[in-house]
Short mmCIF file of C-alpha atoms in Angstrom, two decimals:
data_model
loop_
_atom_site.label_atom_id
_atom_site.label_comp_id
_atom_site.label_asym_id
_atom_site.label_seq_id
_atom_site.Cartn_x
_atom_site.Cartn_y
_atom_site.Cartn_z
CA MET A 4 7.35 41.58 50.29
CA SER A 5 10.90 41.51 51.57
CA THR A 6 13.95 41.19 49.42
CA ASP A 7 16.84 39.16 50.67
CA ALA A 8 20.02 38.51 48.77
CA ASP A 9 19.77 34.71 48.87
CA SER A 10 16.34 34.49 47.34
CA LEU A 11 17.42 36.53 44.30
CA ALA A 12 19.59 33.68 43.03
CA PRO A 13 17.90 30.59 44.46
CA ALA A 14 18.45 27.02 43.46
CA ILE A 15 15.43 26.20 41.31
CA ARG A 16 13.66 23.08 42.47
CA VAL A 17 11.51 21.15 40.00
CA THR A 18 9.07 18.56 41.26
CA GLN A 19 6.35 16.58 39.58
CA LEU A 20 2.72 17.01 40.54
CA GLY A 21 1.14 13.85 39.15
CA GLU A 22 2.17 12.27 35.84
CA ASP A 23 1.43 15.30 33.65
CA ALA A 24 2.43 18.42 35.61
CA LEU A 25 5.63 20.10 36.79
CA LEU A 26 5.95 22.50 39.71
CA PHE A 27 8.91 24.89 39.50
CA LEU A 28 9.92 26.44 42.81
CA PHE A 29 11.95 29.59 42.14
CA THR A 30 12.18 30.47 45.80
CA SER A 31 12.39 28.30 48.89
CA PRO A 32 8.85 26.97 49.41
CA GLU A 33 9.23 27.63 53.12
CA ALA A 34 10.10 31.30 52.65
CA GLN A 35 7.46 33.57 54.13
CA SER A 36 7.54 36.00 51.23
CA VAL A 37 8.68 36.29 47.62
CA ALA A 38 11.12 38.91 46.34
CA LEU A 39 9.46 41.05 43.67
CA PRO A 40 12.31 40.53 41.12
CA ILE A 41 11.74 36.75 41.28
CA GLN A 42 8.01 37.14 40.85
CA GLN A 43 8.63 39.49 37.91
CA LYS A 44 10.71 36.85 36.13
CA LEU A 45 7.97 34.38 36.93
CA TRP A 46 5.34 36.59 35.24
CA GLN A 47 7.63 36.96 32.22
CA MET A 48 8.07 33.20 32.09
CA SER A 49 4.36 32.48 32.30
CA TYR A 50 3.48 35.08 29.62
CA TRP A 51 6.23 33.62 27.39
CA LEU A 52 4.83 30.10 27.87
CA GLU A 53 1.29 31.42 27.35
CA SER A 54 2.31 32.74 23.92
CA GLN A 55 3.36 29.18 22.98
CA ARG A 56 0.60 27.31 24.78
CA VAL A 57 -0.61 25.49 21.66
CA SER A 58 2.74 24.68 20.02
CA LEU A 59 4.18 23.37 23.30
CA GLY A 60 1.00 21.46 24.17
CA LEU A 61 0.39 23.12 27.53
CA LEU A 62 -2.94 22.65 29.30
CA GLU A 63 -2.43 24.96 32.28
CA ILE A 64 0.17 27.60 33.16
CA VAL A 65 -0.43 28.72 36.75
CA PRO A 66 1.87 31.23 38.46
CA GLY A 67 1.84 30.95 42.26
CA MET A 68 3.80 32.75 44.97
CA GLY A 69 7.41 32.21 43.85
CA ASN A 70 6.42 29.10 41.90
CA LEU A 71 4.93 28.03 38.58
CA LEU A 72 2.73 25.03 37.82
CA ILE A 73 2.62 23.72 34.24
CA ARG A 74 0.25 20.96 33.19
CA ALA A 75 1.12 19.36 29.87
CA SER A 76 -1.22 17.75 27.38
CA ARG A 77 -0.95 14.06 26.55
CA LYS A 78 1.80 14.25 23.92
CA THR A 79 4.17 16.70 25.60
CA LEU A 80 7.26 15.23 27.26
CA LEU A 81 7.83 16.62 30.73
CA ASN A 82 11.63 16.32 30.45
CA THR A 83 11.64 18.53 27.36
CA LEU A 84 9.42 21.03 29.13
CA ARG A 85 11.62 21.03 32.24
CA ASP A 86 14.75 21.73 30.16
CA LEU A 87 12.99 24.46 28.18
CA VAL A 88 11.95 26.38 31.32
CA LEU A 89 15.32 25.96 33.06
CA THR A 90 17.19 27.11 29.93
CA HIS A 91 14.93 30.11 29.44
CA TRP A 92 14.91 31.28 33.08
CA PRO A 93 18.42 32.85 33.09
CA LYS A 94 17.60 34.72 29.87
CA LEU A 95 14.77 36.64 31.53
CA SER A 96 15.71 40.16 32.47
CA GLY A 97 13.61 40.43 35.60
CA SER A 98 12.70 43.93 34.44
CA ASP A 99 9.16 44.94 35.07
CA VAL A 100 6.27 43.30 33.29
CA GLN A 101 4.05 45.93 31.68
CA GLY A 102 1.16 45.68 34.09
CA ARG A 103 -1.62 48.24 34.28
CA LEU A 104 -2.35 50.48 37.26
CA LEU A 105 -5.89 49.72 38.42
CA GLU A 106 -7.66 52.02 40.85
CA ILE A 107 -10.32 50.40 43.02
CA PRO A 108 -12.73 52.79 44.80
CA VAL A 109 -13.46 51.51 48.32
CA SER A 110 -16.06 52.41 50.92
CA TYR A 111 -14.20 51.78 54.17
CA GLY A 112 -15.73 50.85 57.52
CA GLY A 113 -19.31 50.94 58.81
CA ALA A 114 -21.64 48.39 57.25
CA HIS A 115 -19.18 48.09 54.32
CA GLY A 116 -16.29 47.06 56.57
CA PRO A 117 -17.62 45.47 59.77
CA ASP A 118 -14.13 44.45 60.97
CA LEU A 119 -12.39 47.80 60.42
CA GLU A 120 -12.76 48.98 63.99
CA ALA A 121 -11.49 45.75 65.55
CA ALA A 122 -8.68 45.52 62.99
CA ALA A 123 -7.49 49.06 63.76
CA ALA A 124 -7.67 48.31 67.50
CA HIS A 125 -5.65 45.13 66.95
CA CYS A 126 -2.96 47.14 65.14
CA GLY A 127 -3.05 49.83 67.83
CA ILE A 128 -3.88 52.66 65.42
CA SER A 129 -6.93 54.78 64.65
CA LYS A 130 -9.43 53.84 61.95
CA GLU A 131 -8.37 56.90 59.95
CA ARG A 132 -4.70 55.89 60.14
CA PHE A 133 -5.61 52.32 59.15
CA ILE A 134 -7.48 53.52 56.07
CA ALA A 135 -4.69 55.94 55.18
CA LEU A 136 -2.06 53.17 55.31
CA HIS A 137 -4.20 50.68 53.39
CA SER A 138 -4.94 53.15 50.58
CA ALA A 139 -1.40 54.59 50.40
CA THR A 140 0.26 51.45 48.99
CA VAL A 141 0.52 50.47 45.34
CA TYR A 142 0.03 46.70 45.52
CA ARG A 143 1.16 44.15 42.93
CA VAL A 144 -0.96 41.23 41.71
CA TYR A 145 1.36 38.29 42.44
CA CYS A 146 -1.04 35.63 41.21
CA LEU A 147 -4.72 34.71 40.93
CA GLY A 148 -6.45 31.80 42.60
CA PHE A 149 -8.85 30.64 45.32
CA GLN A 150 -11.81 32.01 43.33
CA PRO A 151 -12.08 33.26 39.73
CA GLY A 152 -10.49 36.71 39.68
CA PHE A 153 -9.24 36.57 43.28
CA ALA A 154 -5.84 38.31 43.37
CA TYR A 155 -3.03 37.60 45.80
CA LEU A 156 -1.77 41.15 46.35
CA GLY A 157 1.74 41.81 47.59
CA GLY A 158 2.81 44.96 49.42
CA LEU A 159 0.62 45.24 52.52
CA ASP A 160 2.09 47.64 55.11
CA PRO A 161 3.48 45.42 57.92
CA ALA A 162 1.66 47.67 60.42
CA LEU A 163 -1.63 46.24 59.09
CA GLU A 164 -0.76 42.53 59.37
CA MET A 165 -3.05 40.42 61.53
CA PRO A 166 -4.07 36.78 61.91
CA ARG A 167 -7.22 35.36 60.31
CA LEU A 168 -10.57 35.44 62.08
CA ASP A 169 -10.89 32.73 64.75
CA SER A 170 -13.95 31.39 63.04
CA PRO A 171 -14.59 32.04 59.34
CA ARG A 172 -17.76 33.80 58.20
CA VAL A 173 -20.25 31.65 56.32
CA HIS A 174 -21.02 34.51 53.93
CA VAL A 175 -18.64 37.19 52.70
CA PRO A 176 -20.33 39.35 50.04
CA ALA A 177 -18.72 39.93 46.63
CA GLY A 178 -16.69 43.15 46.58
CA SER A 179 -15.49 42.82 50.17
CA VAL A 180 -12.01 44.27 50.74
CA ALA A 181 -10.26 42.18 53.36
CA ILE A 182 -6.99 41.55 55.20
CA ALA A 183 -5.40 38.38 56.60
CA GLY A 184 -1.80 37.64 57.48
CA SER A 185 0.43 39.83 55.30
CA GLN A 186 -2.13 39.99 52.50
CA THR A 187 -5.03 42.09 51.37
CA ALA A 188 -7.57 41.12 48.71
CA VAL A 189 -11.00 41.71 47.22
CA TYR A 190 -13.57 38.89 47.12
CA PRO A 191 -14.87 38.63 43.51
CA THR A 192 -17.88 36.45 44.43
CA ASP A 193 -19.96 35.69 47.51
CA SER A 194 -18.22 32.99 49.53
CA PRO A 195 -17.29 31.85 53.01
CA GLY A 196 -14.13 33.53 54.29
CA GLY A 197 -11.86 33.97 57.28
CA TRP A 198 -10.41 37.38 56.44
CA HIS A 199 -11.11 40.70 58.21
CA ILE A 200 -13.53 42.76 56.10
CA ILE A 201 -12.51 46.43 56.17
CA GLY A 202 -14.40 47.84 53.18
CA HIS A 203 -16.37 47.25 50.01
CA THR A 204 -15.98 48.04 46.32
CA GLU A 205 -18.60 48.11 43.56
CA THR A 206 -15.93 47.30 40.96
CA ARG A 207 -16.68 44.00 39.22
CA LEU A 208 -13.58 41.81 39.37
CA PHE A 209 -14.71 38.83 37.32
CA ASP A 210 -17.08 38.51 34.37
CA PRO A 211 -17.05 35.06 32.73
CA HIS A 212 -18.65 36.50 29.57
CA ALA A 213 -16.08 39.27 29.02
CA GLU A 214 -13.20 38.87 26.58
CA GLN A 215 -10.83 39.46 29.52
CA PRO A 216 -12.81 37.73 32.29
CA SER A 217 -10.55 38.80 35.15
CA LEU A 218 -9.97 42.50 35.89
CA PHE A 219 -6.68 41.68 37.61
CA ARG A 220 -3.86 39.95 35.78
CA PRO A 221 -0.52 38.86 37.24
CA GLY A 222 1.89 41.81 37.22
CA ASP A 223 -0.79 44.52 37.45
CA SER A 224 -0.52 47.29 40.05
CA VAL A 225 -3.50 48.07 42.26
CA ARG A 226 -4.34 51.10 44.37
CA PHE A 227 -7.36 51.40 46.67
CA VAL A 228 -8.97 54.84 46.47
CA ILE A 229 -11.00 56.11 49.44
CA LEU A 230 -14.56 56.57 48.21
CA GLU A 231 -16.20 57.01 51.54
CA GLU A 232 -15.19 56.77 55.17
CA ALA A 233 -17.94 55.66 57.51
CA LYS A 234 -18.11 57.84 60.62
CA MET B 2 -36.33 20.50 24.75
CA ILE B 3 -36.41 18.69 28.07
CA GLU B 4 -38.55 19.96 30.91
CA VAL B 5 -37.55 19.30 34.51
CA LEU B 6 -40.76 18.17 36.27
CA ARG B 7 -39.12 17.24 39.57
CA CYS B 8 -35.56 17.63 40.75
CA GLY B 9 -33.66 16.74 43.91
CA ALA B 10 -30.50 18.54 44.92
CA MET B 11 -27.24 18.69 43.01
CA THR B 12 -28.11 17.63 39.47
CA SER B 13 -26.00 19.74 37.12
CA VAL B 14 -25.03 20.15 33.48
CA GLN B 15 -21.39 19.14 32.91
CA ASP B 16 -19.07 18.30 30.04
CA LEU B 17 -15.50 17.00 30.33
CA GLY B 18 -14.38 20.21 32.05
CA ARG B 19 -12.98 23.71 31.68
CA PHE B 20 -9.25 23.78 30.91
CA GLY B 21 -6.62 26.47 30.49
CA MET B 22 -8.22 28.93 32.92
CA ARG B 23 -6.59 28.03 36.25
CA HIS B 24 -4.23 31.04 36.07
CA LEU B 25 -7.34 33.22 36.44
CA GLY B 26 -8.55 31.23 39.43
CA VAL B 27 -11.14 29.36 37.33
CA GLY B 28 -11.41 25.69 38.28
CA GLN B 29 -11.99 22.66 36.07
CA SER B 30 -15.60 21.74 36.94
CA GLY B 31 -16.88 19.00 34.60
CA VAL B 32 -18.13 15.47 35.19
CA LEU B 33 -16.43 13.54 37.98
CA ASP B 34 -16.59 10.37 35.85
CA PRO B 35 -15.30 11.16 32.35
CA ILE B 36 -15.30 7.46 31.40
CA ALA B 37 -19.02 6.92 32.04
CA THR B 38 -19.72 10.23 30.28
CA GLN B 39 -17.74 9.34 27.17
CA GLN B 40 -19.24 5.84 27.05
CA ALA B 41 -22.71 7.42 27.00
CA ASN B 42 -21.81 10.06 24.41
CA LEU B 43 -20.12 7.55 22.10
CA LEU B 44 -23.15 5.27 22.27
CA LEU B 45 -25.31 8.18 21.05
CA GLY B 46 -22.92 9.26 18.31
CA ASN B 47 -22.30 12.51 20.20
CA ASP B 48 -19.05 14.38 20.49
CA ALA B 49 -17.22 12.81 23.48
CA ASN B 50 -17.32 16.25 25.14
CA ALA B 51 -21.09 16.80 24.74
CA ALA B 52 -22.75 18.08 27.93
CA VAL B 53 -24.65 15.57 30.09
CA LEU B 54 -26.54 15.64 33.39
CA GLU B 55 -24.63 14.50 36.48
CA LEU B 56 -26.87 13.15 39.26
CA THR B 57 -25.83 12.68 42.87
CA VAL B 58 -29.12 12.42 44.73
CA GLY B 59 -32.52 11.81 43.18
CA PRO B 60 -35.12 12.09 42.20
CA LEU B 61 -35.13 13.56 38.72
CA GLN B 62 -38.20 13.49 36.53
CA LEU B 63 -37.93 14.80 32.99
CA ALA B 64 -40.48 15.30 30.22
CA PHE B 65 -39.24 15.19 26.63
CA HIS B 66 -40.87 17.64 24.23
CA GLN B 67 -39.17 16.12 21.19
CA ASP B 68 -38.04 12.67 20.03
CA CYS B 69 -34.71 11.87 21.59
CA THR B 70 -32.37 9.02 22.39
CA VAL B 71 -30.95 8.84 25.92
CA VAL B 72 -28.31 6.74 27.70
CA LEU B 73 -27.77 6.26 31.44
CA THR B 74 -24.33 5.36 32.75
CA GLY B 75 -22.64 5.33 36.14
CA VAL B 76 -24.53 3.92 39.11
CA ASP B 77 -28.02 2.44 38.63
CA PHE B 78 -30.64 5.03 39.69
CA SER B 79 -33.80 2.83 39.52
CA THR B 80 -35.01 4.50 36.39
CA SER B 81 -38.34 4.13 34.65
CA ILE B 82 -39.81 5.41 31.41
CA SER B 83 -43.48 6.21 30.92
CA THR B 84 -45.70 7.68 28.23
CA GLY B 85 -46.52 10.56 30.54
CA LYS B 86 -50.17 9.60 30.77
CA ALA B 87 -51.67 8.70 34.13
CA ALA B 88 -52.10 4.95 34.75
CA ALA B 89 -49.88 4.16 31.78
CA ALA B 90 -47.53 1.22 32.14
CA GLN B 91 -44.01 2.05 33.18
CA GLN B 92 -41.00 0.39 31.73
CA ALA B 93 -37.67 0.01 33.50
CA ALA B 94 -34.73 1.72 31.84
CA ILE B 95 -31.56 -0.26 31.34
CA PRO B 96 -28.23 1.44 32.14
CA GLY B 97 -25.69 1.37 29.33
CA GLN B 98 -28.37 1.01 26.61
CA ALA B 99 -29.53 3.63 24.14
CA MET B 100 -33.28 4.19 24.67
CA GLU B 101 -35.43 5.95 22.09
CA LEU B 102 -38.00 8.28 23.59
CA LYS B 103 -40.88 9.89 21.72
CA ALA B 104 -42.01 13.44 22.32
CA GLY B 105 -44.30 13.49 25.37
CA MET B 106 -42.58 10.65 27.16
CA GLN B 107 -41.13 10.96 30.63
CA ILE B 108 -38.16 9.48 32.41
CA THR B 109 -37.88 9.21 36.19
CA LEU B 110 -34.63 8.53 38.02
CA GLN B 111 -35.38 7.67 41.66
CA ARG B 112 -32.21 7.38 43.70
CA PRO B 113 -28.80 5.74 43.45
CA THR B 114 -28.74 2.06 44.44
CA ILE B 115 -25.57 3.00 46.36
CA PRO B 116 -26.03 6.43 48.05
CA GLY B 117 -23.16 8.81 47.42
CA THR B 118 -22.38 7.57 43.93
CA ARG B 119 -23.21 9.23 40.64
CA ALA B 120 -25.17 8.61 37.47
CA TYR B 121 -24.97 10.29 34.08
CA LEU B 122 -27.83 10.97 31.70
CA ALA B 123 -26.74 11.75 28.16
CA VAL B 124 -29.10 12.78 25.35
CA SER B 125 -28.52 12.66 21.61
CA GLY B 126 -27.20 16.09 20.58
CA GLY B 127 -26.06 16.89 24.12
CA ILE B 128 -27.49 19.47 26.53
CA ASP B 129 -27.10 22.63 24.47
CA VAL B 130 -26.28 25.30 27.06
CA PRO B 131 -23.92 28.14 26.03
CA VAL B 132 -20.17 27.57 26.10
CA VAL B 133 -18.65 29.81 28.81
CA LEU B 134 -14.85 30.10 29.06
CA GLY B 135 -14.45 27.13 26.74
CA SER B 136 -16.86 24.72 28.44
CA ARG B 137 -20.53 23.92 29.07
CA SER B 138 -19.76 22.77 32.62
CA THR B 139 -21.45 24.37 35.62
CA ASP B 140 -19.06 26.19 37.97
CA MET B 141 -21.37 26.01 40.97
CA ALA B 142 -19.18 27.89 43.46
CA SER B 143 -18.81 30.87 41.14
CA GLY B 144 -22.23 30.61 39.51
CA PHE B 145 -21.51 30.49 35.78
CA GLY B 146 -21.58 27.94 32.96
CA GLY B 147 -24.00 25.03 32.68
CA PHE B 148 -27.65 25.97 33.14
CA HIS B 149 -27.56 29.54 34.51
CA GLY B 150 -24.54 28.68 36.67
CA ARG B 151 -26.50 26.52 39.10
CA ALA B 152 -27.89 23.07 39.87
CA LEU B 153 -31.13 22.19 38.08
CA GLN B 154 -34.49 23.09 39.61
CA THR B 155 -38.06 22.04 38.97
CA GLY B 156 -39.44 23.97 36.00
CA ASP B 157 -36.15 24.39 34.13
CA VAL B 158 -36.29 23.78 30.38
CA LEU B 159 -33.11 22.44 28.83
CA PRO B 160 -32.27 22.87 25.14
CA ILE B 161 -30.94 19.90 23.18
CA GLY B 162 -28.35 20.17 20.40
CA ARG B 163 -28.72 18.93 16.82
CA PHE B 164 -28.16 15.24 16.64
CA PHE B 165 -27.07 12.64 14.17
CA THR B 166 -27.64 8.92 13.71
CA PRO B 167 -26.34 6.76 16.57
CA PRO B 168 -23.46 4.42 15.61
CA ARG B 169 -24.39 1.11 13.95
CA ASN B 170 -23.51 -1.08 16.91
CA ALA B 171 -25.22 1.08 19.55
CA PRO B 172 -27.84 -1.63 20.28
CA TYR B 173 -25.11 -3.80 21.84
CA GLY B 174 -24.82 -1.30 24.69
CA ILE B 175 -21.83 -0.87 26.98
CA ARG B 176 -20.78 -2.29 30.33
CA PRO B 177 -20.01 0.17 33.12
CA LEU B 178 -16.60 0.01 34.79
CA ALA B 179 -16.65 -1.12 38.43
CA PRO B 180 -14.81 1.09 40.93
CA SER B 181 -12.07 -0.80 42.77
CA HIS B 182 -11.72 1.40 45.88
CA VAL B 183 -7.98 1.45 45.17
CA LEU B 184 -6.57 4.77 44.05
CA ARG B 185 -3.13 4.52 42.48
CA ALA B 186 -0.98 7.52 43.37
CA THR B 187 2.47 9.01 42.83
CA PRO B 188 4.41 10.73 45.64
CA GLY B 189 3.82 14.50 45.78
CA PRO B 190 6.27 17.42 46.08
CA ASP B 191 6.15 17.40 49.91
CA TYR B 192 6.25 13.62 50.37
CA ASP B 193 9.64 13.74 52.12
CA ALA B 194 8.38 16.30 54.64
CA PHE B 195 6.20 13.60 56.21
CA THR B 196 7.45 11.11 58.81
CA ALA B 197 8.25 7.48 57.97
CA ASP B 198 5.21 6.54 60.05
CA ALA B 199 3.05 8.83 57.96
CA HIS B 200 4.33 7.22 54.75
CA GLN B 201 3.51 3.78 56.15
CA ARG B 202 0.04 4.88 57.23
CA PHE B 203 -0.72 6.68 53.99
CA TRP B 204 -0.15 3.59 51.83
CA MET B 205 -1.28 0.83 54.24
CA GLN B 206 -4.25 2.25 56.11
CA PRO B 207 -7.84 1.90 54.88
CA TRP B 208 -9.05 5.50 54.64
CA GLY B 209 -12.65 6.09 55.62
CA ILE B 210 -14.62 8.37 53.33
CA SER B 211 -16.14 11.35 55.13
CA HIS B 212 -19.71 12.60 54.71
CA GLN B 213 -18.19 16.01 54.01
CA SER B 214 -16.82 14.82 50.68
CA SER B 215 -18.11 16.76 47.69
CA ARG B 216 -17.24 17.76 44.15
CA MET B 217 -14.50 19.89 45.73
CA GLY B 218 -12.69 16.98 47.32
CA LEU B 219 -12.76 13.54 48.85
CA ARG B 220 -12.22 14.00 52.60
CA LEU B 221 -10.70 11.03 54.40
CA ASN B 222 -10.72 9.79 57.99
CA GLY B 223 -8.08 7.63 59.64
CA GLN B 224 -4.95 7.89 61.75
CA ALA B 225 -3.58 11.36 61.12
CA LEU B 226 -0.43 11.95 59.03
CA THR B 227 2.37 13.87 60.72
CA LEU B 228 5.12 16.07 59.33
CA ASN B 229 8.77 15.94 60.40
CA LYS B 230 8.36 19.58 61.41
CA PRO B 231 5.65 22.21 60.92
CA LEU B 232 5.55 23.39 57.32
CA SER B 233 4.28 26.74 56.13
CA LEU B 234 4.23 26.79 52.33
CA LEU B 235 3.88 29.60 49.83
CA SER B 236 0.67 29.27 47.83
CA ALA B 237 1.11 27.20 44.66
CA GLY B 238 -1.08 25.81 41.90
CA VAL B 239 -2.91 22.56 42.62
CA LEU B 240 -4.76 20.13 40.34
CA PRO B 241 -7.58 17.60 40.70
CA GLY B 242 -6.09 14.40 42.10
CA ASN B 243 -3.55 16.17 44.31
CA VAL B 244 -3.69 14.86 47.88
CA GLN B 245 -3.33 17.73 50.37
CA VAL B 246 -2.82 17.29 54.10
CA PRO B 247 -4.17 20.18 56.22
CA PRO B 248 -2.91 20.70 59.82
CA ASN B 249 -5.35 18.09 61.22
CA GLY B 250 -3.36 15.41 59.34
CA LEU B 251 -6.36 14.01 57.43
CA PRO B 252 -5.83 13.94 53.67
CA ILE B 253 -8.14 15.52 51.09
CA VAL B 254 -8.07 14.31 47.47
CA LEU B 255 -8.81 17.45 45.44
CA SER B 256 -11.56 16.97 42.90
CA ASN B 257 -12.98 18.89 39.92
CA ASP B 258 -14.45 21.84 41.87
CA ALA B 259 -11.33 22.36 44.02
CA GLN B 260 -9.74 25.79 44.12
CA THR B 261 -6.80 26.45 41.82
CA ILE B 262 -4.17 27.47 44.39
CA GLY B 263 -3.39 25.88 47.73
CA GLY B 264 -0.94 26.07 50.58
CA TYR B 265 -1.15 22.69 52.32
CA PRO B 266 1.60 20.04 52.00
CA ARG B 267 1.00 17.70 49.06
CA ILE B 268 1.79 14.11 49.98
CA ALA B 269 0.70 12.47 46.70
CA SER B 270 -1.29 12.71 43.48
CA VAL B 271 -3.93 10.22 42.41
CA ILE B 272 -3.19 9.16 38.82
CA GLN B 273 -5.40 10.54 36.04
CA ALA B 274 -6.62 7.07 35.02
CA ASP B 275 -8.12 6.48 38.50
CA LEU B 276 -9.77 9.88 39.06
CA TRP B 277 -13.13 8.71 37.63
CA GLN B 278 -13.52 6.58 40.77
CA LEU B 279 -13.95 9.76 42.86
CA ALA B 280 -17.49 9.88 41.43
CA HIS B 281 -18.38 6.54 42.96
CA LEU B 282 -16.77 6.34 46.41
CA PRO B 283 -19.64 6.55 48.91
CA PRO B 284 -19.26 7.80 52.50
CA LEU B 285 -18.73 5.11 55.15
CA THR B 286 -16.77 2.93 52.73
CA SER B 287 -12.97 2.76 52.59
CA VAL B 288 -10.37 3.53 50.01
CA TYR B 289 -6.69 2.59 49.74
CA PHE B 290 -3.78 4.35 48.07
CA GLN B 291 -1.38 2.24 46.03
CA PRO B 292 2.03 3.67 45.09
CA VAL B 293 2.99 3.67 41.41
CA THR B 294 5.64 5.42 39.33
CA HIS B 295 4.90 8.30 36.96
CA ALA B 296 5.65 5.92 34.08
CA VAL B 297 2.99 3.46 35.24
CA ALA B 298 0.57 6.37 35.67
CA ALA B 299 1.22 7.55 32.10
CA GLN B 300 0.76 4.01 30.73
CA ALA B 301 -2.53 3.61 32.60
CA ARG B 302 -3.74 6.90 31.09
CA GLU B 303 -2.75 5.78 27.59
CA ARG B 304 -4.56 2.45 28.08
CA GLN B 305 -7.68 4.28 29.15
CA LEU B 306 -7.59 6.57 26.14
CA ARG B 307 -7.03 3.56 23.86
CA TYR B 308 -10.04 1.82 25.44
CA LEU B 309 -12.24 4.82 24.57
CA GLU B 310 -10.82 4.94 21.05
CA ARG B 311 -11.47 1.20 20.56
CA LEU B 312 -14.99 1.60 21.95
CA ARG B 313 -15.67 4.36 19.42
CA GLU B 314 -14.42 2.20 16.55
CA ALA B 315 -16.36 -0.85 17.75
CA LEU B 316 -19.58 1.14 18.00
CA LEU B 317 -19.07 2.56 14.52
CA GLY B 318 -19.21 -0.95 13.12
CA ALA B 319 -15.77 -2.43 12.76
CA GLU B 320 -16.01 -6.19 13.29
CA ARG B 321 -14.04 -6.16 16.56
CA ILE B 322 -17.13 -6.37 18.74
CA ASN B 323 -16.82 -8.79 21.62
#
């Protein structure tokens, strides 16, 4: 994710999403990426709001990419909520949120990653180089969405960027490690998907019955560890 | 216990929904029509949030292994009740009325009188499936909650919760609300990114309802909506009711099973008080959007909540029955 001077001190835009929700845009919505320091303040803000969820009457607190959605319960006044967030934002340090470092063992290529070969060819590098670059980065969990436990990871090496598949697969198995655009991710559950599948992990990302249902939480760091390289 | 003797596709256990989990990517799920659901639960003396069965296509045949009171709301599903014995007389079930069933009796819901609309079957005590992440609703895409995280199948046996006496005025029954095919909406965050023509079309055009509509969203057909210039947005949280416009220009009203984060321009949001209508808008019919302010939207929501509160009081036996 690139850092540019302007996006570090952006004009915050607040819009309403229906009668009971506010969407705070801390970076230009048309930017192609989010500076990490902004996202760090955003994590701090959402954890701060989370700690007061009940007293403030908040139904949902959803960090996105450079933005934050807050849905209020019936009795909470949106104007009060807007002022609270805007007043608190400058007080946030932007220093790192204490995320954990999670290591995800991945079997790359072969039957586990049917698109690895084509993806490496598209990037003009060898499979081995592709795997080395993908597993060298420490990614950050920017936000969760799409599916339960699905993490939007920031930090993909620009050499590995590529467009989505022309036609999405009907079935992508749970545990698939995939790439699309400037992002990489792991599919927590079986689903359709248009990303390039380069590997597979046995790590369970989402368990609805666990006390912490999602393995990934916003602010966590993630590293993919090479478990096996298909020849 | 209730045994499922016969079951068409897409009948699921739902309550009013799963809230406070969207930051983990967990959607709302829950009944599409919370008004019909609460009407039924109040009539039975249940908690308003008790789990019910949501039906989209029939048939559904259930056998009751214990005495139970049931209520049907939503669209009429040509329902009959029988003693379960062959050649026994069948009796038509009346929507909006509490019906007492004895152990051994069966209920059969055939099909909706208007295809593509939904019915709700509530039982006294509620469908007693485990609470997962704060709700009994089925998250069908992710496969958890409800009855084993899936739609019902023939042979399933559903547990029923402990129940209490129905309210005194339950025998009066309740009248279902009639969908108006008008969805009131407020302008969304990206409203100004659309052309003046698109604004005109969005509010004036009858939008055809696509066959591809589902619990994820209401997909609409009509003259496409255009942007002033191409827009590539960073992913942001979305909510049921938000109207997204993908690159083909045809709007989608997000519904209960929609994903939690999206990247398409948001032209509008359907107001909370009108979302129940998404349960009853059949394909091949049309729907209109009507612009309202956030203040009007909030008032409509308050009125709806007051209606449910008054209904509860009226059923309990205050004299304000009309």
